[in-house]
Amino acid sequence: MAPEASPLWAKNLPLDRAIHHFTVGDEPTTDRALLAWDAIGSAAHARTLAKGGYLAHEDVRALLAALKELHGEALRGTITITPEMEDCHTALELALIERCGEAGKRIHLGRSRNDQVILALRLLMREELAQLGEQVIQIALAFLALGKTHATTPMPGYTHLRRAMPSTWGLWASAFAEGLLEEVEALHAVLARFDRCPLGAAAGFGAPLELDRAHTAKLLGFAQVQRNPIDVMNSRGRHEGALADWLASVASVLEKAFWDLILFSTEEFHFVTLPDAFTTGSSIMPQKRNPDVLELSRATCRLLRGQANLVHEVASGLPSSYHRDVQLLKAPVLEMLKNASGMFAVLPALLNGLIIEAETSQAACGNELYAAHAATALAINGMPFRDAYRTVAAQVMTGGFAPDPDLYTGATRADLTTPKALLHDHQASLHTARTHWQECLANVWELPIDQELP
Amino acid sequence: MAPEASPLWAKNLPLDRAIHHFTVGDEPTTDRALLAWDAIGSAAHARTLAKGGYLAHEDVRALLAALKELHGEALRGTITITPEMEDCHTALELALIERCGEAGKRIHLGRSRNDQVILALRLLMREELAQLGEQVIQIALAFLALGKTHATTPMPGYTHLRRAMPSTWGLWASAFAEGLLEEVEALHAVLARFDRCPLGAAAGFGAPLELDRAHTAKLLGFAQVQRNPIDVMNSRGRHEGALADWLASVASVLEKAFWDLILFSTEEFHFVTLPDAFTTGSSIMPQKRNPDVLELSRATCRLLRGQANLVHEVASGLPSSYHRDVQLLKAPVLEMLKNASGMFAVLPALLNGLIIEAETSQAACGNELYAAHAATALAINGMPFRDAYRTVAAQVMTGGFAPDPDLYTGATRADLTTPKALLHDHQASLHTARTHWQECLANVWELPIDQELP
Amino acid sequence: MAPEASPLWAKNLPLDRAIHHFTVGDEPTTDRALLAWDAIGSAAHARTLAKGGYLAHEDVRALLAALKELHGEALRGTITITPEMEDCHTALELALIERCGEAGKRIHLGRSRNDQVILALRLLMREELAQLGEQVIQIALAFLALGKTHATTPMPGYTHLRRAMPSTWGLWASAFAEGLLEEVEALHAVLARFDRCPLGAAAGFGAPLELDRAHTAKLLGFAQVQRNPIDVMNSRGRHEGALADWLASVASVLEKAFWDLILFSTEEFHFVTLPDAFTTGSSIMPQKRNPDVLELSRATCRLLRGQANLVHEVASGLPSSYHRDVQLLKAPVLEMLKNASGMFAVLPALLNGLIIEAETSQAACGNELYAAHAATALAINGMPFRDAYRTVAAQVMTGGFAPDPDLYTGATRADLTTPKALLHDHQASLHTARTHWQECLANVWELPIDQELP
Amino acid sequence: MAPEASPLWAKNLPLDRAIHHFTVGDEPTTDRALLAWDAIGSAAHARTLAKGGYLAHEDVRALLAALKELHGEALRGTITITPEMEDCHTALELALIERCGEAGKRIHLGRSRNDQVILALRLLMREELAQLGEQVIQIALAFLALGKTHATTPMPGYTHLRRAMPSTWGLWASAFAEGLLEEVEALHAVLARFDRCPLGAAAGFGAPLELDRAHTAKLLGFAQVQRNPIDVMNSRGRHEGALADWLASVASVLEKAFWDLILFSTEEFHFVTLPDAFTTGSSIMPQKRNPDVLELSRATCRLLRGQANLVHEVASGLPSSYHRDVQLLKAPVLEMLKNASGMFAVLPALLNGLIIEAETSQAACGNELYAAHAATALAINGMPFRDAYRTVAAQVMTGGFAPDPDLYTGATRADLTTPKALLHDHQASLHTARTHWQECLANVWELPIDQELP
């Protein structure tokens, strides 16, 4: 078969091209997402070089102007990284040399691709992760809105996938909001890992000149410097793993909702009807409406879990410091971010569009769901619970169990306001963080070179 | 083959015993670790029942006395859970009935095994995780101590496992202290997940009576109630996963140190000699001293990573609420705790005992390690770095590179005091938390029943 | 807390005991399963030593007698491996020295614990895997029996968990038989990997004396010698991985059946009732019958998958030859064998006991399942299928679709005889293999020392 | 940030586009690799429809001509699958309708996208896997060639990464050839899983018309029909998993060689020099030559293992029959094939180019490597081995061990001819299989419609 249509086409390349193809790998593609961040990181580095007296002010100004241009072009996607350039760092340096001449050749003083790429990745992961956090909050709020609309609409509570006790849609929906809230809280710890500026680690043992690392950190909105340069190298993979674990944990919360909704929307349960826009037809069976979005979401949860494991697998098993192996972390991390975001983007509308089939879900709440209530009532009236349990069990077995649900308090009422308030707090706190970062990045372009950082 | 010697012996059991064997699984073993915690959780439950007026004071007193006894017996390992009892909860209830009569039959009012086991697991995980955190701090401090002793002892810094730039043992050792410090910081977020009291969720939809859940939470030292009972069920597995991810992340930090030390202690590197107590001999080659402790530690890191993935695998793929599947999470979580702790226990002594072969590691620092220094020096003197790089590269290629190391600043100096102070802060904070829990647990036994909680 | 009740008790041990505890790990437990196999392997080694003239006949006879005794004691479980002995190999050698004196000290000539343990593991895995294959065949045959009883009992065929086309219980049940048949076929390739005798590799570079490795191989029923001694060491982990992958693949077939049965036995589907012996009750809800065996089986499938990944994780990431890391493979492999076998043991009875609710499953087969039939019929009569599809789709949308199922052939009929015959073939072939191994092992004890192997 | 440069750009899409983007996912890209295979499968289906009398001969001829054209275009990469088309199946059907009119609308009779995509995937996996097998054989032969050139060149054999016993490059190299040979043998079992024709399963419950499935199978070179249509659906994921496990197992063999070569090529070992074409420089340290190809190969082994786990994760956890979830299997499987092939392509040249530093590796073989020889020699002369071991150990400890290596046989000699012959056998057998498939596929286009299959 010809190259284009087969995943194995590389095996027919001449040796030098096969080696180049293998070592460059996906970089020309993955690095498109890094270019803009590399431009920002490079600008901060140029400023710190100037502060140390290693770069003339006119050189810095030329570099900043060119980097700002390149940053814009990177965002618009108009820069191509050719396989010959290999990665975004070479592409950037070549463009700087082309646009600024000698000054372009001065930018790499005091840094290595090793710390340069970690900085670009960290800036990207920090921003994207915060945005993903905002998406998760949106989803949690959509669950709460659904829970509010159907706060008391009855449905059976299931254990072992068997009808167990009376529950409500309100309780069901808020469970996922609470689970997501826990994840949003945990997100701060992941962002805290990233809140250390790696630049200055150079190849992993520091740079042989005096760089004000705290200055770079402040320029880029980091709370602190990542002190030990070997640890900077060691944190590549560790940070990707923390990001991946968090996404996988969010996925593990959502997965249960997807499974529930797939079951609840079967002909057999019929507790919910999915909005049309979220279903698709069959190529052979004209009558079908399939819950494809939910299935793909469920599968995306497993995919994210698989990718988290893959990230750990690739990142692990190595001695300290830099090894080329870590290059293979880029693509899976970017994939995870894309997969999560693509799924998150459709979920609020899906939740808003759900049509709750209240009659059916109520009808499924038979009297047998009140067996625990009946036993509890007996116990409150003095019979030891274990005996009450046996008494009601005997009634159930012999068909003599006929409770009056009106006697009982029914389903537990969900607290919908506390999680909402907490989610809004987190929303505000993420917004504050992102605003701070944006101001820092704006300053990287705009601030007069001699001016003290605000 | 006979039963005892084969992993497959169950296949020869009669059907009912095979089913019982399969459903009970490892519970009689795993639940030995849960029993003491279940006794504590049961005592708190009894107190909250009394507060709600569901249990007479004399019953509570009888139950508390018996539970305290059982707690002690559980700690001493003198309680056996027979396969017929299946799990610790049945074992406990049977013992209470035996010792307190009717009162024993009253304890299960308002709870289910579902929330009961989650509580016991959470108490266990909270305590053990905090203890593991303390162990990690000890290891980090041992790295810092090593780094201090050899703060300036030279060794080559490696990238790609090739000599790259001058480094020191101080820089090397502190890198792991810093990595572990990041993990200790992240630990708080895991403990925060656990800081919600699950009791009162009952089977997953709340209990049909008025229980003061905040009272139970306070009794047991939890900062808050886990509000949504379905989320309580959903968090089983999620919390185990968070614990597992943290252990795996700690392992990923340590793994690099183990790999380094295995390499550095080879005949070829000879940068370090391992203390005798940490090596073993061969059954066939009389001359060998093998780094078995380091190898088993390295393998334990992979094991912990594999177990983390296993925990996620078992916990995932399910609809919301309770499913029996989660029973299979117990054994791997307990295994992980044991594996991590067993490894952590030997590491401080291993690090303290390392014999640094300073002469060899210094001798490995050839002049070629100063190539980046030379290029940087040229750049500081005005040559664009990229040209300086090419100039030095040409010298290296032609053998004309002869730098004078004395001209350069040498290796980056590690900051050993900041991480030490931060580690001590975390040590104090974990100690405070554990002290608070212990006081709470003491109060569970001792506080007069009517007394307000402190 | 006191040692016994906490997974972390080792952290309070004195250093030397903590190191010993950590390095010995689970060996005293895991090696109980290896002891009998080690006795057999040792007997074969003694015979090959004798054949090479390295061991006097009277020594061999004494060793064989003692090993046969020890083999029997190992099977009866009456040998204890103390932590001081560390593993089964030391336990065995000590027992031989005690029982045979000097001869016992001669047995280790020409071998190392490295090849000794690989041999014991390989013999164990070969036998247990073949037995697991027989269990899988039993399960597949039980599926076929179910399929035969209900060959034409209607049920809806589901895609996307939505009713799609007419199907039958016969088709459903035979699908799993076919899937398992594919696994049974694949099993031979795993057994073929094991069909190489590792003994003689010694520490991984061969033994410095002339051993007739082909003789050892023949004695133990191996088709060939594993030629390269480094590859013998490298295959540790590789073979465990192949075994683990196979079990995980079998689990992936069964998992779908468990999921189906859990769904089909809900109140909502009610297509099947589970036999009472396979369900359990609730601690709080007296009315419940929960499908615990199916849930634990489903979870065991995920557990096996997780353990397979764990085995790969522990086995991987190492240079060639022996490293102590591989010790940690023993426990998970034995766990997997036990987990799989415990689950397999209950499945045939579960399948035999299923009560098919034919009325309900038939009633769920509404006319809409015949939409593809109707479109196909139109297409057979000349309308292009894509147009026929649209025609029927329009009828369905407008409610005008009213097919006469009697016009159509209905569900595809399952072929139940071909897979049955093939399963019986594999059953016979596994039986032949196991018989051959048993004869070989009998000869290891019984054959006169000078006699040519049959 | 603007869409193009961020992995999260989808989150800014309008809802309908976000849903479409999420459901279509990577299909327009992944399906480019499937298109040619789908054309072949469609041609076979058209022929079988004709054989059953469901399609006029002139329609078949038109379809075959158009499909052959499309097949060629697909191979040349000149067909674009637009996001609106979603996948290759729609793209193909649309093209057929455009080129053949009504006939194009007839092709989907008797099949579903469900069996159509499984067929295309299976044809692709069968071919690519066989080609990967051929690549693996090339690598194994390159190891043998290296082993032959340096059959007796000494190097230390390492255990625990410590010098253990005398070995040779011949023994080292042939170990990997033997390991790969075992994988090549195992490959046949994977191909045997694929050797079942899925077409005719339709949506998973068969097609409601009489199709000669054996005819389709024969046309496409399959040994048999995959009988049960539900099992056809269930095998999606199972087959991908088997392919993935095999690649991961091959990777586990190679990984050890990469690790060894990375270590052996350090300054500290210096046993081998890597060919220049396989190393790269540093961006900051002019003196460095880094083993990037080996590092990326090592990382690719972990990546393949991670991807195998990911494939299992995505494929698992589902009830029987078709679910949209499986769509997410396509991209990782194609990725694995590409990653493996890209790595395999460079390895023979890497092995051929290795410069063995025989002097250094010989010099590392100190006398202490002969300790086991000395103990064995004592044992052969009558001293029990355990006593001999202790005697030599005492000499080593006291420095009195001075063996004469000339007395001993030295390193075990590798058998290089047997594995070579076996590899050639497998090469021939894979070639035969691929030739048969190519002939079948040629016949799909060329054979007169009425003609019996050869």
Short mmCIF file of C-alpha atoms in Angstrom, two decimals, chain C residues 266-440:
data_model
loop_
_atom_site.label_atom_id
_atom_site.label_comp_id
_atom_site.label_asym_id
_atom_site.label_seq_id
_atom_site.Cartn_x
_atom_site.Cartn_y
_atom_site.Cartn_z
CA THR C 266 -33.22 -5.50 37.02
CA GLU C 267 -36.85 -4.81 37.80
CA GLU C 268 -36.92 -2.68 34.65
CA PHE C 269 -35.77 -5.35 32.20
CA HIS C 270 -36.85 -8.49 34.09
CA PHE C 271 -35.61 -10.79 31.32
CA VAL C 272 -33.97 -13.18 33.72
CA THR C 273 -34.17 -14.14 37.38
CA LEU C 274 -30.99 -15.08 39.14
CA PRO C 275 -30.84 -18.28 41.16
CA ASP C 276 -31.27 -17.50 44.86
CA ALA C 277 -27.90 -18.94 45.80
CA PHE C 278 -26.26 -16.21 43.74
CA THR C 279 -27.93 -13.22 45.36
CA THR C 280 -27.69 -11.65 48.82
CA GLY C 281 -29.68 -9.31 51.03
CA SER C 282 -29.17 -5.82 52.40
CA SER C 283 -28.25 -4.83 55.96
CA ILE C 284 -30.86 -2.08 56.04
CA MET C 285 -33.48 -2.82 53.34
CA PRO C 286 -35.28 -6.05 54.10
CA GLN C 287 -36.86 -6.35 50.66
CA LYS C 288 -33.69 -6.49 48.61
CA ARG C 289 -32.14 -9.36 46.64
CA ASN C 290 -28.89 -8.13 45.17
CA PRO C 291 -26.88 -9.69 42.34
CA ASP C 292 -23.68 -9.77 44.39
CA VAL C 293 -22.06 -12.69 42.61
CA LEU C 294 -22.51 -10.99 39.25
CA GLU C 295 -21.24 -7.70 40.62
CA LEU C 296 -18.19 -9.32 42.17
CA SER C 297 -17.60 -11.19 38.92
CA ARG C 298 -17.83 -7.97 36.96
CA ALA C 299 -15.43 -6.32 39.40
CA THR C 300 -13.11 -9.32 39.21
CA CYS C 301 -12.88 -8.74 35.47
CA ARG C 302 -11.71 -5.20 36.10
CA LEU C 303 -9.43 -6.46 38.85
CA LEU C 304 -7.84 -8.96 36.48
CA ARG C 305 -7.34 -6.23 33.93
CA GLY C 306 -5.80 -4.01 36.57
CA GLN C 307 -3.58 -6.82 37.76
CA ALA C 308 -2.46 -7.54 34.20
CA ASN C 309 -1.42 -3.94 33.86
CA LEU C 310 0.29 -4.13 37.25
CA VAL C 311 2.24 -7.21 36.17
CA HIS C 312 3.47 -5.38 33.08
CA GLU C 313 4.29 -2.33 35.14
CA VAL C 314 6.38 -4.27 37.65
CA ALA C 315 8.04 -6.40 34.97
CA SER C 316 9.05 -3.55 32.74
CA GLY C 317 11.50 -0.69 32.59
CA LEU C 318 14.63 -2.70 33.32
CA PRO C 319 17.88 -3.51 31.54
CA SER C 320 18.44 -7.13 30.55
CA SER C 321 19.25 -10.03 32.89
CA TYR C 322 18.28 -10.51 36.50
CA HIS C 323 17.23 -7.73 38.89
CA ARG C 324 15.70 -8.24 42.31
CA ASP C 325 12.70 -6.20 41.15
CA VAL C 326 11.09 -9.28 39.66
CA GLN C 327 10.42 -10.71 43.09
CA LEU C 328 7.39 -8.43 43.22
CA LEU C 329 5.83 -10.30 40.31
CA LYS C 330 5.13 -13.43 42.32
CA ALA C 331 2.28 -12.19 44.48
CA PRO C 332 0.24 -10.52 41.71
CA VAL C 333 0.53 -13.56 39.45
CA LEU C 334 -0.63 -15.91 42.19
CA GLU C 335 -3.41 -13.43 43.02
CA MET C 336 -4.57 -13.39 39.42
CA LEU C 337 -4.66 -17.18 39.23
CA LYS C 338 -6.66 -17.34 42.44
CA ASN C 339 -9.05 -14.57 41.45
CA ALA C 340 -9.75 -16.03 38.06
CA SER C 341 -10.20 -19.54 39.35
CA GLY C 342 -12.49 -18.48 42.19
CA MET C 343 -14.72 -16.69 39.73
CA PHE C 344 -14.62 -19.42 37.09
CA ALA C 345 -15.63 -21.98 39.70
CA VAL C 346 -19.08 -20.48 40.26
CA LEU C 347 -20.03 -19.56 36.71
CA PRO C 348 -21.24 -22.85 35.21
CA ALA C 349 -23.71 -23.28 38.08
CA LEU C 350 -24.79 -19.66 37.73
CA LEU C 351 -25.50 -20.12 34.03
CA ASN C 352 -27.25 -23.42 34.61
CA GLY C 353 -29.44 -21.83 37.25
CA LEU C 354 -30.61 -18.79 35.30
CA ILE C 355 -34.38 -18.57 35.02
CA ILE C 356 -35.16 -17.05 31.64
CA GLU C 357 -38.27 -14.87 31.80
CA ALA C 358 -39.30 -15.69 28.26
CA GLU C 359 -42.58 -13.85 28.37
CA THR C 360 -41.01 -10.56 29.30
CA SER C 361 -38.14 -10.82 26.88
CA GLN C 362 -40.57 -11.74 24.10
CA ALA C 363 -42.93 -8.92 25.02
CA ALA C 364 -40.05 -6.48 24.64
CA CYS C 365 -39.75 -7.46 20.97
CA GLY C 366 -42.05 -4.82 19.52
CA ASN C 367 -42.75 -4.34 15.86
CA GLU C 368 -40.27 -1.52 15.59
CA LEU C 369 -37.53 -4.15 15.74
CA TYR C 370 -38.54 -5.13 12.22
CA ALA C 371 -37.75 -1.79 10.62
CA ALA C 372 -34.51 -3.07 9.11
CA HIS C 373 -36.39 -6.14 7.89
CA ALA C 374 -38.98 -3.94 6.21
CA ALA C 375 -36.36 -1.78 4.55
CA THR C 376 -34.49 -4.86 3.44
CA ALA C 377 -37.67 -6.36 2.01
CA LEU C 378 -38.32 -3.21 0.01
CA ALA C 379 -34.74 -3.33 -1.23
CA ILE C 380 -35.02 -6.98 -2.25
CA ASN C 381 -38.04 -5.98 -4.24
CA GLY C 382 -36.03 -3.44 -6.16
CA MET C 383 -35.93 -0.20 -4.26
CA PRO C 384 -32.35 0.93 -3.59
CA PHE C 385 -31.61 0.22 0.08
CA ARG C 386 -30.82 3.83 0.91
CA ASP C 387 -34.26 4.87 -0.42
CA ALA C 388 -35.96 1.95 1.32
CA TYR C 389 -34.28 3.02 4.55
CA ARG C 390 -35.66 6.53 4.17
CA THR C 391 -39.14 5.24 3.31
CA VAL C 392 -39.34 3.11 6.45
CA ALA C 393 -37.78 5.85 8.55
CA ALA C 394 -40.53 8.20 7.43
CA GLN C 395 -43.16 5.59 8.37
CA VAL C 396 -41.60 5.21 11.80
CA MET C 397 -41.50 8.96 12.38
CA THR C 398 -45.12 9.45 11.42
CA GLY C 399 -46.30 6.40 13.35
CA GLY C 400 -47.27 4.65 10.15
CA PHE C 401 -44.90 1.72 10.53
CA ALA C 402 -46.91 -1.48 11.08
CA PRO C 403 -44.92 -4.47 9.91
CA ASP C 404 -46.12 -8.05 9.99
CA PRO C 405 -43.29 -9.92 11.74
CA ASP C 406 -44.57 -13.17 10.30
CA LEU C 407 -43.40 -12.02 6.90
CA TYR C 408 -39.80 -11.94 8.03
CA THR C 409 -37.32 -14.61 8.87
CA GLY C 410 -36.84 -13.24 12.38
CA ALA C 411 -33.67 -13.61 14.29
CA THR C 412 -30.50 -15.17 13.00
CA ARG C 413 -30.14 -18.75 14.19
CA ALA C 414 -27.03 -19.51 16.19
CA ASP C 415 -24.74 -22.38 15.21
CA LEU C 416 -24.45 -24.26 18.50
CA THR C 417 -22.82 -27.45 17.26
CA THR C 418 -19.62 -26.18 15.67
CA PRO C 419 -18.34 -24.36 18.75
CA LYS C 420 -19.30 -27.31 20.94
CA ALA C 421 -17.27 -29.70 18.84
CA LEU C 422 -14.31 -27.34 18.81
CA LEU C 423 -14.49 -26.86 22.56
CA HIS C 424 -14.43 -30.62 23.04
CA ASP C 425 -11.36 -30.82 20.80
CA HIS C 426 -9.57 -28.27 22.96
CA GLN C 427 -10.69 -30.06 26.09
CA ALA C 428 -9.12 -33.24 24.79
CA SER C 429 -5.95 -31.48 23.80
CA LEU C 430 -5.52 -29.85 27.20
CA HIS C 431 -6.21 -33.17 28.84
CA THR C 432 -3.54 -34.82 26.72
CA ALA C 433 -1.02 -32.16 27.65
CA ARG C 434 -1.75 -32.39 31.36
CA THR C 435 -1.59 -36.20 31.27
CA HIS C 436 1.81 -35.99 29.59
CA TRP C 437 3.09 -33.62 32.25
CA GLN C 438 1.81 -35.83 35.03
CA GLU C 439 3.52 -38.86 33.54
CA CYS C 440 6.75 -36.89 33.26
#
